[in-house]
Coordinates of C-alpha atoms in Angstrom, one line a residue:
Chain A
X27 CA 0.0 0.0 0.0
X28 CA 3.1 2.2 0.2
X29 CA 2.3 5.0 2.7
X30 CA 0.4 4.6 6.3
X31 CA -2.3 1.8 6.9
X32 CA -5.5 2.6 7.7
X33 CA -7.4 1.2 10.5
X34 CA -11.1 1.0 11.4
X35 CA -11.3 2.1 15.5
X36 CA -14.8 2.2 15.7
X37 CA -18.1 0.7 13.7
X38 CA -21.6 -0.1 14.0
X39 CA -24.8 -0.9 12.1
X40 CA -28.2 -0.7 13.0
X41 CA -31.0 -3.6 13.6
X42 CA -31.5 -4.4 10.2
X43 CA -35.5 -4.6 9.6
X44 CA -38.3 -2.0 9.2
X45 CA -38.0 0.9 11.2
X46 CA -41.4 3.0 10.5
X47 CA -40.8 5.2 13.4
X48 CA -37.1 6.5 11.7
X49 CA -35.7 8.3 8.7
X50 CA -33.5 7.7 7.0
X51 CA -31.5 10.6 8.7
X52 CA -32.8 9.1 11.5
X53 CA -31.2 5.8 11.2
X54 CA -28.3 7.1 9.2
X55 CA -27.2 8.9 12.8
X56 CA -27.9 5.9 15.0
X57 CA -25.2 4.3 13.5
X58 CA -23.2 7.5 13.3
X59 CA -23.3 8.6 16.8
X60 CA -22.2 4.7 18.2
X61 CA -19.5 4.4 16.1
X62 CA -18.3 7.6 17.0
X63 CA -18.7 6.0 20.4
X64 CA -17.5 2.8 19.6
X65 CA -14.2 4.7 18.7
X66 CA -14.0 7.1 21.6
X67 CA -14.6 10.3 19.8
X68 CA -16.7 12.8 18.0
X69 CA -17.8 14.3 15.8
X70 CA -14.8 17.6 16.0
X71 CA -12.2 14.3 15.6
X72 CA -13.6 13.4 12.2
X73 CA -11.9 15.3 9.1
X74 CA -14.0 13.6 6.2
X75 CA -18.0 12.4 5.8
X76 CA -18.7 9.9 3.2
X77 CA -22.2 9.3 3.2
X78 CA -23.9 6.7 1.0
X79 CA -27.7 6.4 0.0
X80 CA -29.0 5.4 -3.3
X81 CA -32.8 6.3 -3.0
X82 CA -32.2 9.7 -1.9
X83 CA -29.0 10.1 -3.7
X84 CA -29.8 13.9 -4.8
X85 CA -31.3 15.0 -1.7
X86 CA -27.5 15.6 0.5
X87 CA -27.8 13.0 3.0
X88 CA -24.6 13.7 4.4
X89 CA -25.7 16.9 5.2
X90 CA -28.7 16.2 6.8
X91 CA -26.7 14.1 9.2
X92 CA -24.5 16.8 10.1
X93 CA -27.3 18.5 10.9
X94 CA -28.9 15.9 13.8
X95 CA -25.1 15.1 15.1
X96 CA -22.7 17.9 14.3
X97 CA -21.8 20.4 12.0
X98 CA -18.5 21.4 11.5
X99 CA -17.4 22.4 8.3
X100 CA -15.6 19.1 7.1
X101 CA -16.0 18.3 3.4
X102 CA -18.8 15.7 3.1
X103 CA -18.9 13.2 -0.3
X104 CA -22.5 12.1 -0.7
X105 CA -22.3 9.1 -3.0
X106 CA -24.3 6.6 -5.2
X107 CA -22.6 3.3 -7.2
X108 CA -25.6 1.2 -6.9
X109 CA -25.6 -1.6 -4.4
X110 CA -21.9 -1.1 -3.9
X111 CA -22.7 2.7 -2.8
X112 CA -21.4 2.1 1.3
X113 CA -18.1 0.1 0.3
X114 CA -17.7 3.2 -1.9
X115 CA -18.0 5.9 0.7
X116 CA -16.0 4.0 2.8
X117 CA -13.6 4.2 0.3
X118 CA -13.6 8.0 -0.2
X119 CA -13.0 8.0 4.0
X120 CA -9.7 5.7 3.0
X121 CA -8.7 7.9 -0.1
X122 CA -9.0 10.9 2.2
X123 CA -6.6 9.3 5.0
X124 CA -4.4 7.8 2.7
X125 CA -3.9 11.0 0.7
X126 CA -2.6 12.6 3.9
X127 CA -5.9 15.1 3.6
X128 CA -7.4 14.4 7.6
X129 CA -6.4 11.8 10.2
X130 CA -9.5 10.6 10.9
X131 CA -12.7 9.5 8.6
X132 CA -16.1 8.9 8.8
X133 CA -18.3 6.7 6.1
X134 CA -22.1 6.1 6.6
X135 CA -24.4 3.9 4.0
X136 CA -27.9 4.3 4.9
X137 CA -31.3 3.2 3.1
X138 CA -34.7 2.9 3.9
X139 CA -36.4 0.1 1.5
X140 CA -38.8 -2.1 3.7
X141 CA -42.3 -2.4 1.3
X142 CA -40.0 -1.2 -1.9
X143 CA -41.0 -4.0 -3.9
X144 CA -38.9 -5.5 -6.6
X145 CA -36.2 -3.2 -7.7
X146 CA -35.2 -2.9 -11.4
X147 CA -38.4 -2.8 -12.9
X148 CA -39.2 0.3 -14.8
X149 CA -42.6 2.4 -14.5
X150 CA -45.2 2.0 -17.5
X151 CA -44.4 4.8 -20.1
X152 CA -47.3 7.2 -20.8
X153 CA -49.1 5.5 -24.1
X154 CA -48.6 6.9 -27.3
X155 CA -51.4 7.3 -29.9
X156 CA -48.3 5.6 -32.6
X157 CA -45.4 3.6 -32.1
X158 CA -42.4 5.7 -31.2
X159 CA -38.6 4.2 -30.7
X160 CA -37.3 5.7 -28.2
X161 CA -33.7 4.9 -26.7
X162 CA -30.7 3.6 -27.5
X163 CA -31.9 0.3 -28.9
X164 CA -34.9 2.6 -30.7
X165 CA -37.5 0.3 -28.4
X166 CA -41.1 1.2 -29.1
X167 CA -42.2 -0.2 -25.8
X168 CA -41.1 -1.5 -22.3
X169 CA -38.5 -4.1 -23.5
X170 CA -39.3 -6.4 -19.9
X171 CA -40.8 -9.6 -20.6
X172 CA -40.5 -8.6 -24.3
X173 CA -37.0 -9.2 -24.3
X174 CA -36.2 -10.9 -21.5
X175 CA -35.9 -9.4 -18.3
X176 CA -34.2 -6.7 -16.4
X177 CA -35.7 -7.2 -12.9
X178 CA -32.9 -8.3 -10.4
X179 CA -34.0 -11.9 -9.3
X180 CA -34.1 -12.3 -13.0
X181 CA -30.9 -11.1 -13.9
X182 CA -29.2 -12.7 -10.9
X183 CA -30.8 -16.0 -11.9
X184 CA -29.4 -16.0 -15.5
X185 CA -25.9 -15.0 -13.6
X186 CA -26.2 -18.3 -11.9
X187 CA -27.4 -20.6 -14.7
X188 CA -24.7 -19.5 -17.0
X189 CA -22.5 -20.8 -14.4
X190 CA -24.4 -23.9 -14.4
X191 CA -24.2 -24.1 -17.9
X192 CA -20.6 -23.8 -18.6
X193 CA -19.3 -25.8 -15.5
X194 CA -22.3 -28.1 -14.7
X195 CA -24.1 -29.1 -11.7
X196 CA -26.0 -26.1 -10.6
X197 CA -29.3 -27.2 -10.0
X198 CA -32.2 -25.6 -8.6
X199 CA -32.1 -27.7 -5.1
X200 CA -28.2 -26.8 -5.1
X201 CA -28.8 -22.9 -5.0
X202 CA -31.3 -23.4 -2.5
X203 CA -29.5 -25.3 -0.2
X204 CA -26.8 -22.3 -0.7
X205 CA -30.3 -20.2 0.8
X206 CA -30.7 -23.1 3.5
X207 CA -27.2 -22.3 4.9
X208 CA -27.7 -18.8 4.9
X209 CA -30.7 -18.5 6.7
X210 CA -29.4 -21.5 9.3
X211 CA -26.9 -18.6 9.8
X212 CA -28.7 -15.9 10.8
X213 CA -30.6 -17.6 13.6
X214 CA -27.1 -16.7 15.0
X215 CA -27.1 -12.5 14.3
X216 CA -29.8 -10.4 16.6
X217 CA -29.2 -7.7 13.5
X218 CA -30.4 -9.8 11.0
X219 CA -33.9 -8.6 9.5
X220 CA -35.2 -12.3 9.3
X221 CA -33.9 -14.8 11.9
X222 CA -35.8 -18.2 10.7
X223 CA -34.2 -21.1 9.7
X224 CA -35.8 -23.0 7.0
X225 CA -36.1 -26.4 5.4
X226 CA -35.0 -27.2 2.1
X227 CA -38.4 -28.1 1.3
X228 CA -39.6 -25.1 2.4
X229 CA -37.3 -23.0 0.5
X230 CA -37.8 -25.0 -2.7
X231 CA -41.7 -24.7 -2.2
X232 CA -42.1 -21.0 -1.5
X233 CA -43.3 -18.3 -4.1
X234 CA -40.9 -18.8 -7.1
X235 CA -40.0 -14.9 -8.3
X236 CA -37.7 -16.2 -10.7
X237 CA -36.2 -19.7 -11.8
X238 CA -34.7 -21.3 -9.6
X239 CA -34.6 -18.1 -7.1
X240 CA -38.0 -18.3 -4.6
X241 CA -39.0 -15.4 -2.2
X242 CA -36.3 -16.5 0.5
X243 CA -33.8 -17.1 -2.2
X244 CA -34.0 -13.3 -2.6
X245 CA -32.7 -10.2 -0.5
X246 CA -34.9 -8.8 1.3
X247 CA -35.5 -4.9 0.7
X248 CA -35.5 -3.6 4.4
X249 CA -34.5 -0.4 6.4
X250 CA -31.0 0.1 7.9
X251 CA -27.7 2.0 8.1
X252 CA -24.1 1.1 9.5
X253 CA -21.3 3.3 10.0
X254 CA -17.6 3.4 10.5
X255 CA -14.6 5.1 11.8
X256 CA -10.9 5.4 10.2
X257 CA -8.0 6.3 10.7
X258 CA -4.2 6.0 9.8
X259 CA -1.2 5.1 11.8
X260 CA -0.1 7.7 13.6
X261 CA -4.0 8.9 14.7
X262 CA -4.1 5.6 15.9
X263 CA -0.9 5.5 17.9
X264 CA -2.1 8.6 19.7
X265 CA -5.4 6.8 20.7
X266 CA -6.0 5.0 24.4
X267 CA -4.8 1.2 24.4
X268 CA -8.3 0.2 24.9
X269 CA -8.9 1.8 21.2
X270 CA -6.0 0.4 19.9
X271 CA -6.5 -3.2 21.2
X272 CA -9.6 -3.2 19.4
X273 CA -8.2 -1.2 16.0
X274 CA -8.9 -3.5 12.8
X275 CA -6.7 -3.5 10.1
X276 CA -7.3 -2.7 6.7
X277 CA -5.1 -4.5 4.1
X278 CA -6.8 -4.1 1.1
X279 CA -9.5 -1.9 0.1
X280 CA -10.3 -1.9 -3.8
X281 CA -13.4 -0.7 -6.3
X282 CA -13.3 -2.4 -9.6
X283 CA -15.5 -1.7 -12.4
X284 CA -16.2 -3.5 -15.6
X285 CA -13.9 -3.9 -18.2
X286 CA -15.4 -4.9 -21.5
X287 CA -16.0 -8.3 -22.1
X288 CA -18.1 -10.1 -24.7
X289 CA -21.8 -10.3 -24.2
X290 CA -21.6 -8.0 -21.1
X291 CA -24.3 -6.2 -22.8
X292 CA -27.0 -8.8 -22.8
X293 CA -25.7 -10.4 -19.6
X294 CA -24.5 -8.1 -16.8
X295 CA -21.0 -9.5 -16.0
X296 CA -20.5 -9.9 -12.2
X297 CA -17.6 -12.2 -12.9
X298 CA -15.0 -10.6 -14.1
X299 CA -14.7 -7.2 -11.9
X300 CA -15.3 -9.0 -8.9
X301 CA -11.8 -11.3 -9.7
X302 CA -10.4 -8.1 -10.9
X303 CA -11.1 -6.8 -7.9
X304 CA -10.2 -10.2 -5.7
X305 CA -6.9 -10.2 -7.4
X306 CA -5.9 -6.6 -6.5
X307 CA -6.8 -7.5 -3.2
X308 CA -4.9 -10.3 -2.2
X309 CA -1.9 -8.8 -4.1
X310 CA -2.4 -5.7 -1.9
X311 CA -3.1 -7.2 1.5
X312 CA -0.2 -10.1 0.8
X313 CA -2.9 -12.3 1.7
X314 CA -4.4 -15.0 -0.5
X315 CA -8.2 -16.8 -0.5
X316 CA -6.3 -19.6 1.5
X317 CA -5.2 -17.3 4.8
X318 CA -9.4 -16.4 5.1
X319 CA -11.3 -17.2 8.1
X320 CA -14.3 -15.9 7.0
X321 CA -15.9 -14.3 4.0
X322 CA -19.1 -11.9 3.5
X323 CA -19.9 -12.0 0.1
X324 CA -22.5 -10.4 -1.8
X325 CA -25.5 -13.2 -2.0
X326 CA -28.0 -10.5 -3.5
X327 CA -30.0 -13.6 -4.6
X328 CA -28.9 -17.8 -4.0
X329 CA -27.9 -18.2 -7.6
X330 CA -25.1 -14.6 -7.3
X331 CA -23.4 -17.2 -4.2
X332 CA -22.0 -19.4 -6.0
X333 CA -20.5 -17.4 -9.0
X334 CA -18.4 -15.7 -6.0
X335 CA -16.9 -18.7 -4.2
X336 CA -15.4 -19.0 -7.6
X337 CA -14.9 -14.9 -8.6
X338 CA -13.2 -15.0 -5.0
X339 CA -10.6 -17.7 -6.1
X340 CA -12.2 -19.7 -2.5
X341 CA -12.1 -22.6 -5.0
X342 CA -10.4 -23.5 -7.9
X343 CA -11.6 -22.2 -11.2
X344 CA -14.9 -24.0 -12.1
X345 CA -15.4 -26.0 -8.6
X346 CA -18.0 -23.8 -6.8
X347 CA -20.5 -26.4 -6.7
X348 CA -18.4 -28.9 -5.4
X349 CA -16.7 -26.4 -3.4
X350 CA -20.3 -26.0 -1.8
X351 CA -21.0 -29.5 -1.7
X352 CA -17.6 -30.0 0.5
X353 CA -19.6 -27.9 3.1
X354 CA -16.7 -25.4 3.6
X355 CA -18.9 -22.3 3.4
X356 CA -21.4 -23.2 6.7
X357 CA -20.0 -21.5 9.6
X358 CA -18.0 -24.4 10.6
X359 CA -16.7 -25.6 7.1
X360 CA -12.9 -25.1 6.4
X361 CA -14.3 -21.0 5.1
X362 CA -17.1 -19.7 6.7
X363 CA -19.1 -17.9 4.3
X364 CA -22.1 -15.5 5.5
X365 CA -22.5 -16.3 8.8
X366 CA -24.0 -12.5 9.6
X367 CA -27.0 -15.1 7.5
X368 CA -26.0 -12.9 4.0
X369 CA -28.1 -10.4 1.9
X370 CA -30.7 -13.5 1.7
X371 CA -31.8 -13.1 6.0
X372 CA -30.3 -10.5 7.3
X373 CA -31.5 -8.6 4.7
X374 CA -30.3 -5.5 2.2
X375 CA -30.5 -2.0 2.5
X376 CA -29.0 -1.2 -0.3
X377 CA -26.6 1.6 0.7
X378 CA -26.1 0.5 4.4
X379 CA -25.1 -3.4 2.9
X380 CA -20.9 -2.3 2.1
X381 CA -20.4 -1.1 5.3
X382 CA -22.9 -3.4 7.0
X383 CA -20.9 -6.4 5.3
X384 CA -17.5 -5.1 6.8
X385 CA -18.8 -4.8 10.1
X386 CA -19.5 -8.0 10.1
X387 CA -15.8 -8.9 9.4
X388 CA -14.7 -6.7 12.3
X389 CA -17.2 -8.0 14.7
X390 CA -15.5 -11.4 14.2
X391 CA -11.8 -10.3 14.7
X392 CA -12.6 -8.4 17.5
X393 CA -13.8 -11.5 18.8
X394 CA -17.2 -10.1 19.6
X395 CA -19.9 -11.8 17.6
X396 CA -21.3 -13.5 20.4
X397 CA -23.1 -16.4 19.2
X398 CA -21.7 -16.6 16.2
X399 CA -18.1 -15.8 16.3
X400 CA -15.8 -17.8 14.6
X401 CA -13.3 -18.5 17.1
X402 CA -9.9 -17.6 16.7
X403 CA -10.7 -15.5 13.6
X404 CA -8.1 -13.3 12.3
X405 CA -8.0 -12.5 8.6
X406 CA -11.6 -11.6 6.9
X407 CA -13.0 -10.0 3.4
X408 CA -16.3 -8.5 2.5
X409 CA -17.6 -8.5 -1.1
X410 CA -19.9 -6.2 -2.4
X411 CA -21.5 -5.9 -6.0
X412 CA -23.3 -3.0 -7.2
X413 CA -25.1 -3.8 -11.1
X414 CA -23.9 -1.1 -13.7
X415 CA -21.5 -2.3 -12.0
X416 CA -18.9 -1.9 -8.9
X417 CA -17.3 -4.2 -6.7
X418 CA -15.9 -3.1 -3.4
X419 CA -13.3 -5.7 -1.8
X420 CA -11.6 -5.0 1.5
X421 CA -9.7 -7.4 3.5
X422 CA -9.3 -7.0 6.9
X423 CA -6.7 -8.3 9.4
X424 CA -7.0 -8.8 13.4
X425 CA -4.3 -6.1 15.3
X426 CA -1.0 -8.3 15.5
Chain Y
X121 CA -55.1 9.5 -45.5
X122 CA -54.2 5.9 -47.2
X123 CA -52.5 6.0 -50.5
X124 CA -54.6 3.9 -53.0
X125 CA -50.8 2.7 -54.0
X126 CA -50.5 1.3 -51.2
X127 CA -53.1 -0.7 -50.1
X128 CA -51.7 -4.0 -50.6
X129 CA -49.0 -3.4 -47.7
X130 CA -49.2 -2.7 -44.2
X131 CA -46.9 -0.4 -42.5
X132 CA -44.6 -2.2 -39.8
X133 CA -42.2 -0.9 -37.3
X134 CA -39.8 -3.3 -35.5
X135 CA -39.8 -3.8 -31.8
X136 CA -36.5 -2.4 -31.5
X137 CA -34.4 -0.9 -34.0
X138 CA -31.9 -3.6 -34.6
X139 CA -34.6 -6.3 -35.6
X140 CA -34.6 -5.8 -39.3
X141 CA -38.0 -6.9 -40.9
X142 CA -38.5 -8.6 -44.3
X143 CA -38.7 -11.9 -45.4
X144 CA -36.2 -13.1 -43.4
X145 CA -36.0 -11.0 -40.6
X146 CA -32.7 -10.9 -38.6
X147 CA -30.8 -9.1 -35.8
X148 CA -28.2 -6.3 -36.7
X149 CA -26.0 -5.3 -34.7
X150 CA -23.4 -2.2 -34.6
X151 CA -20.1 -3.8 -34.8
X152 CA -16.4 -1.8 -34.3
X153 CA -14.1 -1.6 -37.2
X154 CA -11.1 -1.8 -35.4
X155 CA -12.0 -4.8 -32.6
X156 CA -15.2 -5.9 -34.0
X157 CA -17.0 -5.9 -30.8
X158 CA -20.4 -6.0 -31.4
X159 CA -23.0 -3.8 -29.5
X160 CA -27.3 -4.1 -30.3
X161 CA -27.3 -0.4 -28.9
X162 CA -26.8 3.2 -30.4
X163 CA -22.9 3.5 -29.3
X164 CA -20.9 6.8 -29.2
X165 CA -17.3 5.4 -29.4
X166 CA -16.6 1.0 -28.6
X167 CA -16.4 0.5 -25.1
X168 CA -14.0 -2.2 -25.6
X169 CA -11.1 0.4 -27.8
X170 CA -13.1 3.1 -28.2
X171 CA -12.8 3.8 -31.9
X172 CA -16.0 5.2 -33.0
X173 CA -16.0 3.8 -36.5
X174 CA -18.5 1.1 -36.9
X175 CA -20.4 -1.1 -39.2
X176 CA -23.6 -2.9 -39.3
X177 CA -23.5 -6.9 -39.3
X178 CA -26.3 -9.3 -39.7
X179 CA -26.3 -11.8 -36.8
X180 CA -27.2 -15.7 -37.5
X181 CA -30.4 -16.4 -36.6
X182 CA -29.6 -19.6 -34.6
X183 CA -28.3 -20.2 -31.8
X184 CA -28.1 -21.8 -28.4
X185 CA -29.3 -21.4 -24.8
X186 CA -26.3 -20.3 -22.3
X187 CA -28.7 -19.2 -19.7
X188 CA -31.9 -18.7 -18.8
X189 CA -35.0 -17.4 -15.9
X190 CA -38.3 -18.3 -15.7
X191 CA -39.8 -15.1 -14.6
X192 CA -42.9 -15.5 -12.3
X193 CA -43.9 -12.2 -11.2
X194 CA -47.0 -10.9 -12.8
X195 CA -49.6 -12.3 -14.8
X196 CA -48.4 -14.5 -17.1
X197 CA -44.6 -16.2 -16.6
X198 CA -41.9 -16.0 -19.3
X199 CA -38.5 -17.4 -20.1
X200 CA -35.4 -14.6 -20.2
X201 CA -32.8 -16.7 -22.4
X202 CA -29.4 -15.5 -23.0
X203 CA -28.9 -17.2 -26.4
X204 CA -25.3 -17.4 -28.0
X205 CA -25.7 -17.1 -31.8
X206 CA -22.2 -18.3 -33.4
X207 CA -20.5 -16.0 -30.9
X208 CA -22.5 -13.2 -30.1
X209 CA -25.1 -13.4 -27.5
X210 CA -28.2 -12.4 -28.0
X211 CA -30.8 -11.1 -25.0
X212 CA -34.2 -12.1 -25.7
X213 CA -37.4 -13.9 -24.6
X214 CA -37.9 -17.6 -25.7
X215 CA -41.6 -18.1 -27.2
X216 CA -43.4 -21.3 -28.3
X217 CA -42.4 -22.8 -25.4
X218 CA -43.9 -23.7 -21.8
X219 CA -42.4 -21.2 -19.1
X220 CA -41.5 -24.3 -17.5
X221 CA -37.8 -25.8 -16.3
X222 CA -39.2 -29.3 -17.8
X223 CA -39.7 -27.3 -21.2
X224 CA -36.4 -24.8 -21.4
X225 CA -33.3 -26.2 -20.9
X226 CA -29.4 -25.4 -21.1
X227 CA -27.9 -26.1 -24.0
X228 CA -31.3 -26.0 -26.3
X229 CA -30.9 -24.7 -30.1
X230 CA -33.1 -22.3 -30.9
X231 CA -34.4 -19.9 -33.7
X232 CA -35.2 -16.0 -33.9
X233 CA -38.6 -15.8 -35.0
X234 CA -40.8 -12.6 -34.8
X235 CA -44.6 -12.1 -33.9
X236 CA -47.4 -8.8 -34.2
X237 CA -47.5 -7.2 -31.4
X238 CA -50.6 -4.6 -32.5
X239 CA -51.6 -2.1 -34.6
X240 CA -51.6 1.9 -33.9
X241 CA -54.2 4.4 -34.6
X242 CA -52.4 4.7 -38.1
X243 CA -53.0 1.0 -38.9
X244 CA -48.8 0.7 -38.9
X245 CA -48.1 -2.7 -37.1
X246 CA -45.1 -3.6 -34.6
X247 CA -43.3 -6.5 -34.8
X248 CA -41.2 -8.0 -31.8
X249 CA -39.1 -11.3 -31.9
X250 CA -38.3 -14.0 -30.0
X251 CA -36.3 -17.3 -30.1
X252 CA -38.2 -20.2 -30.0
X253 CA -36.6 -23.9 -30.4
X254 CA -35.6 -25.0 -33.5
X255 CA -37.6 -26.8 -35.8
X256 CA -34.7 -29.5 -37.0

């Protein structure tokens, strides 16, 4: 990384669930103000505000939280980059630090989702007495269902059936038993938005949205935000030792976005970006898929798992189903993978999910996930994919 | 309004402007002179070497399934196919076939075939396409 590390000293993310009662400025400084606390500071310690939220992305959310917990001048980035949007802010807070611009960073992803609905679907266009091509394809009408579809479950499920299709194996009671682990998970995580284990059966047998994802195959659209604090080396050495003790490395922290590959216009291309992005990160940490103790990956949908063990180099090229099969991804296989329960249970607000998913990671090496801690955990990574698309990766190691 | 000359044909529009009607309609797309990348949509430069030269190319009008949905949100369920047609995949929705996983499978050769869609108040009719499996 060349100049200072950076180091997260203080994070936090809300209940994840509906929160009718709250904003989203609302819920945006829960998490704020307890990180802050988490990291023993406030808000005149903080030198940069990256704030993340894609439904609201014009309206200068960051601002608005300055407004409920402290305003003091500092530059604020409000940002958008789809479902990638709070890895992103987080990564302006690291930019910032690592430039030598402030000592200290704050990023927030917030969103407010529960009752959204299905997200990629476009509104009907106002009818037209005649045919009129409008767009770049020169479409005279709403191209979903006429040529194929654009709606996420959909998309996601042709990501995961292409994989199918060139490796073999990928069956519809496979991805759901990828579902089946996550939700076994999040029985484990009192954050998680749904906390019910189910049956295979049950899975397989619920409302199919789109083949082979069914309605608990799917994220679920819900409210929430998560926060976090950096800073870089020196900051850190000034802090208490009950600060430092608890200071979680960051070795890698990368954003990818698509290169051009064949078909990537038909098909969005999760695959390539996210190894782009894997592959920057290992080099950067010095760290490869084999030094893991646990993984949060972006499982928008069942069928989007399994491309990622693979995109993630967890297994070799081509082996993610029998990479599943082996069992190594329950949360205690040989690399634990979800075990917050993943997009699937412990739900997705979209903005608040890159930050949410690092948390996670930090949780675990500071050796206080409860419940679910995998013991002895010292090396993680968090995956995040937003469609258009970004990836954020960011590996994080345990204070030596 | 109607030319008496014309009579005999109905005006059609395609779907989209890269399905090219006729006898035998077929897919066009905008393809790069330099890299030959192929894109189905209006493109300012090529994304993959930006040159902005490019040149329309008739796509074959078979191919096969690489992927596929069954989508089962609202009223009536359809199949999203990703079909690779001698290299260059094609979006689309697969017709003449039951939106069922028994019915669509991986690996299934199919054939662009197009369909009315309706007529507007002029009387000029649209006409979308789909792949449906082939015939041989």
């Amino acid at each position: 990384m060349g100049s200072e590390d950076v180091w997260i000293i203080g994070s936090n993310m809300t209940k994840f669930g509906k929160h009718p009662e709250k904003d989203v400025v609302d819920l945006a400084s829960e998490a704020s103000v307890s990180a802050l606390r988490d990291a023993d500071m406030t808000m005149s310690d903080v030198g940069v505000l990256g704030v993340g939220n894609l439904m609201n992305a014009g309206a200068g959310i960051g601002q608005q939280l300055q407004k409920q917990i402290g305003q003091t001048g500092i530059p604020v980035f409000n940002v958008s980059n789809a479902c990638a949007t709070g890895a992103t802010a987080l990564r302006v807070a690291i930019m910032a630090v690592k430039a030598g611009e402030t000592d200290v960073g704050m990023a927030v992803g917030v969103e407010k989702l529960a009752g959204a609905g299905l997200l990629g679907q476009r509104g009907p266009k106002p009818k037209s007495e005649t045919w009129e091509p409008s767009g770049r394809f020169g479409a005279i009408g709403s191209t979903e269902g006429r040529i194929g579809t654009n709606i996420m479950p959909g998309v996601f499920a042709q990501v995961g059936m292409e994989y199918g299709h060139k490796y073999g194996g990928a069956s519809f009671e496979l991805f759901a038993k990828i579902s089946e682990k996550n939700h076994a998970h999040s029985t484990l995580n009192p954050l998680a938005a749904y906390q019910k284990r189910f049956t295979l059966d049950e899975i397989m047998n619920d409302v199919m949205i789109a083949y082979p994802n069914t309605r608990p195959m799917c994220s679920g659209n819900c409210d929430g935000a998560a926060a976090m604090i950096v800073v870089n080396d020196s900051k850190l050495q000034s802090l208490p030792v009950s600060v430092r003790k608890r200071a979680v490395k960051i070795s890698a922290s990368v954003l990818t976005s698509d290169p051009w590959v064949e078909g990537c216009q038909v098909l969005p291309d999760v695959n390539t970006l996210t190894r782009n992005a894997a592959t920057q990160a290992y080099e950067q940490a010095g760290i490869g898929p084999e030094d893991l103790d646990l993984v949060e990956l972006h499982d928008c949908f069942a069928t989007a798992e399994l491309v990622h063990y693979d995109n993630l180099m967890l297994c070799e090229q081509g082996g993610a189903v029998d990479f599943f099969k082996s069992g190594a991804p329950w949360r205690d296989g040989a690399k634990p993978v979800n075990v917050s329960g993943g997009l699937q249970s412990k739900g997705h607000p979209i903005a608040a999910t890159g930050i949410a998913n690092i948390h996670e990671i930090v949780v675990h090496l500071r050796g206080e996930a409860g419940d679910r801690q995998i013991e002895g955990a010292k090396v993680g990574l968090a995956h995040v994919i937003g469609l258009g698309s970004a990836c954020g990766i960011h590996i994080l190691e345990k204070a030596a | 309004m109607t030319d008496p000359e014309n009579l005999e044909s109905i005006q059609q529009v395609p779907f989209v402007d890269y399905l090219v009607l006729g006898e035998h309609p077929y897919l066009c797309a905008n393809e790069c002179n330099q890299c030959k990348a192929r894109f189905f949509d209006r493109r300012n430069a090529c994304a993959s070497c930006f040159s902005d030269e490019f040149t329309k190319v008739r796509i074959v009008t078979t191919g096969e399934v690489t992927s596929f949905t069954i989508v089962e949100m609202g009223p009536v369920p359809y199949v999203s196919a990703i079909v690779d047609c001698e290299g260059t995949p094609v979006r689309c929705t697969l017709i003449g076939v039951d939106p069922t996983p028994e019915e669509v499978q991986l690996g299934m050769k199919v054939e662009l075939a197009t369909y009315p869609m309706g007529v507007d108040s002029e009387g000029t009719e649209a006409i979308a396409f789909g792949f449906t499996p082939s015939k041989k």
